[in-house]
Amino acid sequence: MYREMSFISYYFHWSSGEVLALDHVSRRRWCSEISAINQELTPSKQGKEKSILDMKPTRR
């Protein structure tokens, strides 16, 4: 969840409260949409750049 929150906050400049107010499905959808936008804007990186949803979670 922290990775999704960080991703959305970074790209949309939303506060943690705004992101936390989203349900899990909505957060995943926003991450997917942001990733798609990034891939469209940087076509030279297609195939190299992963979607946030494809990344493995970090363990601490």
CSV table of N, CA and C in Angstrom, one decimal:
chain,number,residue,atom,x,y,z
A,1,MET,N,0.8,-1.2,0.0
A,1,MET,CA,0.0,0.0,0.0
A,1,MET,C,0.9,1.3,0.0
A,2,TYR,N,2.0,1.2,0.7
A,2,TYR,CA,2.9,2.4,0.8
A,2,TYR,C,3.4,2.7,-0.6
A,3,ARG,N,3.8,1.7,-1.4
A,3,ARG,CA,4.3,2.0,-2.7
A,3,ARG,C,3.2,2.6,-3.6
A,4,GLU,N,2.0,2.1,-3.5
A,4,GLU,CA,0.9,2.7,-4.3
A,4,GLU,C,0.7,4.2,-3.9
A,5,MET,N,0.7,4.4,-2.6
A,5,MET,CA,0.5,5.7,-2.0
A,5,MET,C,1.6,6.7,-2.5
A,6,SER,N,2.8,6.2,-2.4
A,6,SER,CA,3.9,7.1,-2.8
A,6,SER,C,3.9,7.4,-4.3
A,7,PHE,N,3.5,6.4,-5.1
A,7,PHE,CA,3.4,6.6,-6.5
A,7,PHE,C,2.4,7.6,-6.9
A,8,ILE,N,1.2,7.5,-6.3
A,8,ILE,CA,0.1,8.5,-6.6
A,8,ILE,C,0.5,9.8,-6.1
A,9,SER,N,1.0,9.9,-4.9
A,9,SER,CA,1.3,11.2,-4.3
A,9,SER,C,2.4,11.9,-5.1
A,10,TYR,N,3.4,11.1,-5.6
A,10,TYR,CA,4.5,11.7,-6.4
A,10,TYR,C,4.0,12.3,-7.7
A,11,TYR,N,3.2,11.6,-8.4
A,11,TYR,CA,2.7,12.1,-9.7
A,11,TYR,C,1.6,13.1,-9.7
A,12,PHE,N,0.7,12.9,-8.7
A,12,PHE,CA,-0.5,13.8,-8.7
A,12,PHE,C,-0.4,14.8,-7.5
A,13,HIS,N,0.6,14.7,-6.7
A,13,HIS,CA,0.8,15.7,-5.6
A,13,HIS,C,-0.4,15.7,-4.7
A,14,TRP,N,-1.0,14.5,-4.5
A,14,TRP,CA,-2.1,14.4,-3.5
A,14,TRP,C,-1.5,14.1,-2.1
A,15,SER,N,-2.2,14.5,-1.1
A,15,SER,CA,-1.8,14.3,0.3
A,15,SER,C,-2.0,12.8,0.6
A,16,SER,N,-1.3,12.4,1.7
A,16,SER,CA,-1.5,11.0,2.1
A,16,SER,C,-3.0,10.8,2.5
A,17,GLY,N,-3.6,11.8,3.1
A,17,GLY,CA,-5.0,11.7,3.5
A,17,GLY,C,-5.9,11.4,2.3
A,18,GLU,N,-5.6,12.2,1.2
A,18,GLU,CA,-6.4,12.0,0.0
A,18,GLU,C,-6.2,10.6,-0.6
A,19,VAL,N,-5.0,10.1,-0.6
A,19,VAL,CA,-4.7,8.8,-1.2
A,19,VAL,C,-5.3,7.7,-0.3
A,20,LEU,N,-5.2,7.9,1.1
A,20,LEU,CA,-5.8,6.9,2.0
A,20,LEU,C,-7.3,6.8,1.9
A,21,ALA,N,-7.9,7.9,1.5
A,21,ALA,CA,-9.4,7.9,1.4
A,21,ALA,C,-9.9,7.0,0.2
A,22,LEU,N,-9.0,6.7,-0.7
A,22,LEU,CA,-9.3,5.8,-1.8
A,22,LEU,C,-9.4,4.4,-1.3
A,23,ASP,N,-10.3,3.6,-1.9
A,23,ASP,CA,-10.3,2.2,-1.6
A,23,ASP,C,-9.2,1.5,-2.4
A,24,HIS,N,-8.9,0.3,-2.1
A,24,HIS,CA,-7.8,-0.4,-2.7
A,24,HIS,C,-7.9,-0.5,-4.2
A,25,VAL,N,-9.1,-0.8,-4.7
A,25,VAL,CA,-9.4,-1.0,-6.1
A,25,VAL,C,-9.1,0.4,-6.8
A,26,SER,N,-9.5,1.5,-6.2
A,26,SER,CA,-9.3,2.8,-6.8
A,26,SER,C,-7.8,3.1,-6.9
A,27,ARG,N,-7.1,2.8,-5.8
A,27,ARG,CA,-5.7,3.1,-5.8
A,27,ARG,C,-5.0,2.3,-6.9
A,28,ARG,N,-5.3,1.1,-7.0
A,28,ARG,CA,-4.7,0.3,-8.1
A,28,ARG,C,-5.0,0.8,-9.4
A,29,ARG,N,-6.2,1.3,-9.6
A,29,ARG,CA,-6.6,1.8,-10.9
A,29,ARG,C,-5.9,3.1,-11.2
A,30,TRP,N,-5.7,4.0,-10.2
A,30,TRP,CA,-4.9,5.2,-10.5
A,30,TRP,C,-3.5,4.9,-10.8
A,31,CYS,N,-2.9,3.9,-10.1
A,31,CYS,CA,-1.5,3.5,-10.4
A,31,CYS,C,-1.4,3.0,-11.8
A,32,SER,N,-2.4,2.2,-12.2
A,32,SER,CA,-2.4,1.7,-13.6
A,32,SER,C,-2.5,2.8,-14.6
A,33,GLU,N,-3.4,3.7,-14.4
A,33,GLU,CA,-3.6,4.9,-15.3
A,33,GLU,C,-2.3,5.7,-15.4
A,34,ILE,N,-1.7,6.0,-14.2
A,34,ILE,CA,-0.5,6.8,-14.2
A,34,ILE,C,0.6,6.1,-15.0
A,35,SER,N,0.8,4.8,-14.8
A,35,SER,CA,1.8,4.0,-15.5
A,35,SER,C,1.5,4.0,-17.0
A,36,ALA,N,0.3,4.0,-17.4
A,36,ALA,CA,-0.1,4.0,-18.9
A,36,ALA,C,0.3,5.4,-19.4
A,37,ILE,N,0.0,6.4,-18.7
A,37,ILE,CA,0.3,7.8,-19.2
A,37,ILE,C,1.8,7.9,-19.3
A,38,ASN,N,2.6,7.4,-18.3
A,38,ASN,CA,4.1,7.5,-18.4
A,38,ASN,C,4.6,6.7,-19.6
A,39,GLN,N,4.0,5.6,-19.9
A,39,GLN,CA,4.5,4.8,-21.1
A,39,GLN,C,4.1,5.5,-22.4
A,40,GLU,N,3.0,6.2,-22.4
A,40,GLU,CA,2.6,6.9,-23.7
A,40,GLU,C,3.5,8.1,-23.9
A,41,LEU,N,3.9,8.8,-22.8
A,41,LEU,CA,4.7,10.0,-22.8
A,41,LEU,C,6.2,9.7,-23.1
A,42,THR,N,6.7,8.5,-22.8
A,42,THR,CA,8.1,8.1,-23.0
A,42,THR,C,8.1,6.8,-23.8
A,43,PRO,N,7.8,6.9,-25.1
A,43,PRO,CA,7.7,5.7,-25.9
A,43,PRO,C,9.1,5.0,-26.1
A,44,SER,N,10.2,5.8,-26.0
A,44,SER,CA,11.5,5.2,-26.1
A,44,SER,C,11.9,4.2,-25.0
A,45,LYS,N,11.1,4.3,-23.9
A,45,LYS,CA,11.4,3.5,-22.8
A,45,LYS,C,10.5,2.2,-22.7
A,46,GLN,N,9.6,2.1,-23.7
A,46,GLN,CA,8.6,1.0,-23.6
A,46,GLN,C,9.4,-0.3,-23.6
A,47,GLY,N,8.9,-1.2,-22.8
A,47,GLY,CA,9.6,-2.5,-22.7
A,47,GLY,C,10.6,-2.5,-21.6
A,48,LYS,N,11.2,-1.3,-21.3
A,48,LYS,CA,12.2,-1.2,-20.2
A,48,LYS,C,11.6,-0.8,-18.9
A,49,GLU,N,10.6,0.1,-19.0
A,49,GLU,CA,9.9,0.6,-17.8
A,49,GLU,C,8.8,-0.3,-17.3
A,50,LYS,N,8.8,-0.6,-16.0
A,50,LYS,CA,7.7,-1.4,-15.5
A,50,LYS,C,6.6,-0.6,-15.0
A,51,SER,N,5.4,-1.2,-14.9
A,51,SER,CA,4.3,-0.6,-14.2
A,51,SER,C,4.5,-0.7,-12.7
A,52,ILE,N,4.1,0.2,-11.9
A,52,ILE,CA,4.1,0.1,-10.5
A,52,ILE,C,3.5,-1.2,-10.0
A,53,LEU,N,2.5,-1.6,-10.7
A,53,LEU,CA,1.7,-2.8,-10.3
A,53,LEU,C,2.5,-4.1,-10.6
A,54,ASP,N,3.6,-4.0,-11.4
A,54,ASP,CA,4.4,-5.2,-11.7
A,54,ASP,C,5.6,-5.3,-10.7
A,55,MET,N,5.8,-4.3,-10.0
A,55,MET,CA,7.0,-4.3,-9.1
A,55,MET,C,6.7,-5.1,-7.8
A,56,LYS,N,7.7,-5.8,-7.3
A,56,LYS,CA,7.6,-6.6,-6.1
A,56,LYS,C,7.6,-5.7,-4.9
A,57,PRO,N,6.8,-6.0,-3.9
A,57,PRO,CA,6.8,-5.1,-2.7
A,57,PRO,C,8.1,-5.3,-2.0
A,58,THR,N,8.5,-4.2,-1.3
A,58,THR,CA,9.7,-4.2,-0.5
A,58,THR,C,9.4,-4.7,0.9
A,59,ARG,N,10.3,-5.5,1.5
A,59,ARG,CA,10.1,-6.0,2.8
A,59,ARG,C,11.0,-5.2,3.8
A,60,ARG,N,10.5,-4.9,4.9
A,60,ARG,CA,11.4,-4.2,5.9
A,60,ARG,C,11.3,-4.9,7.2
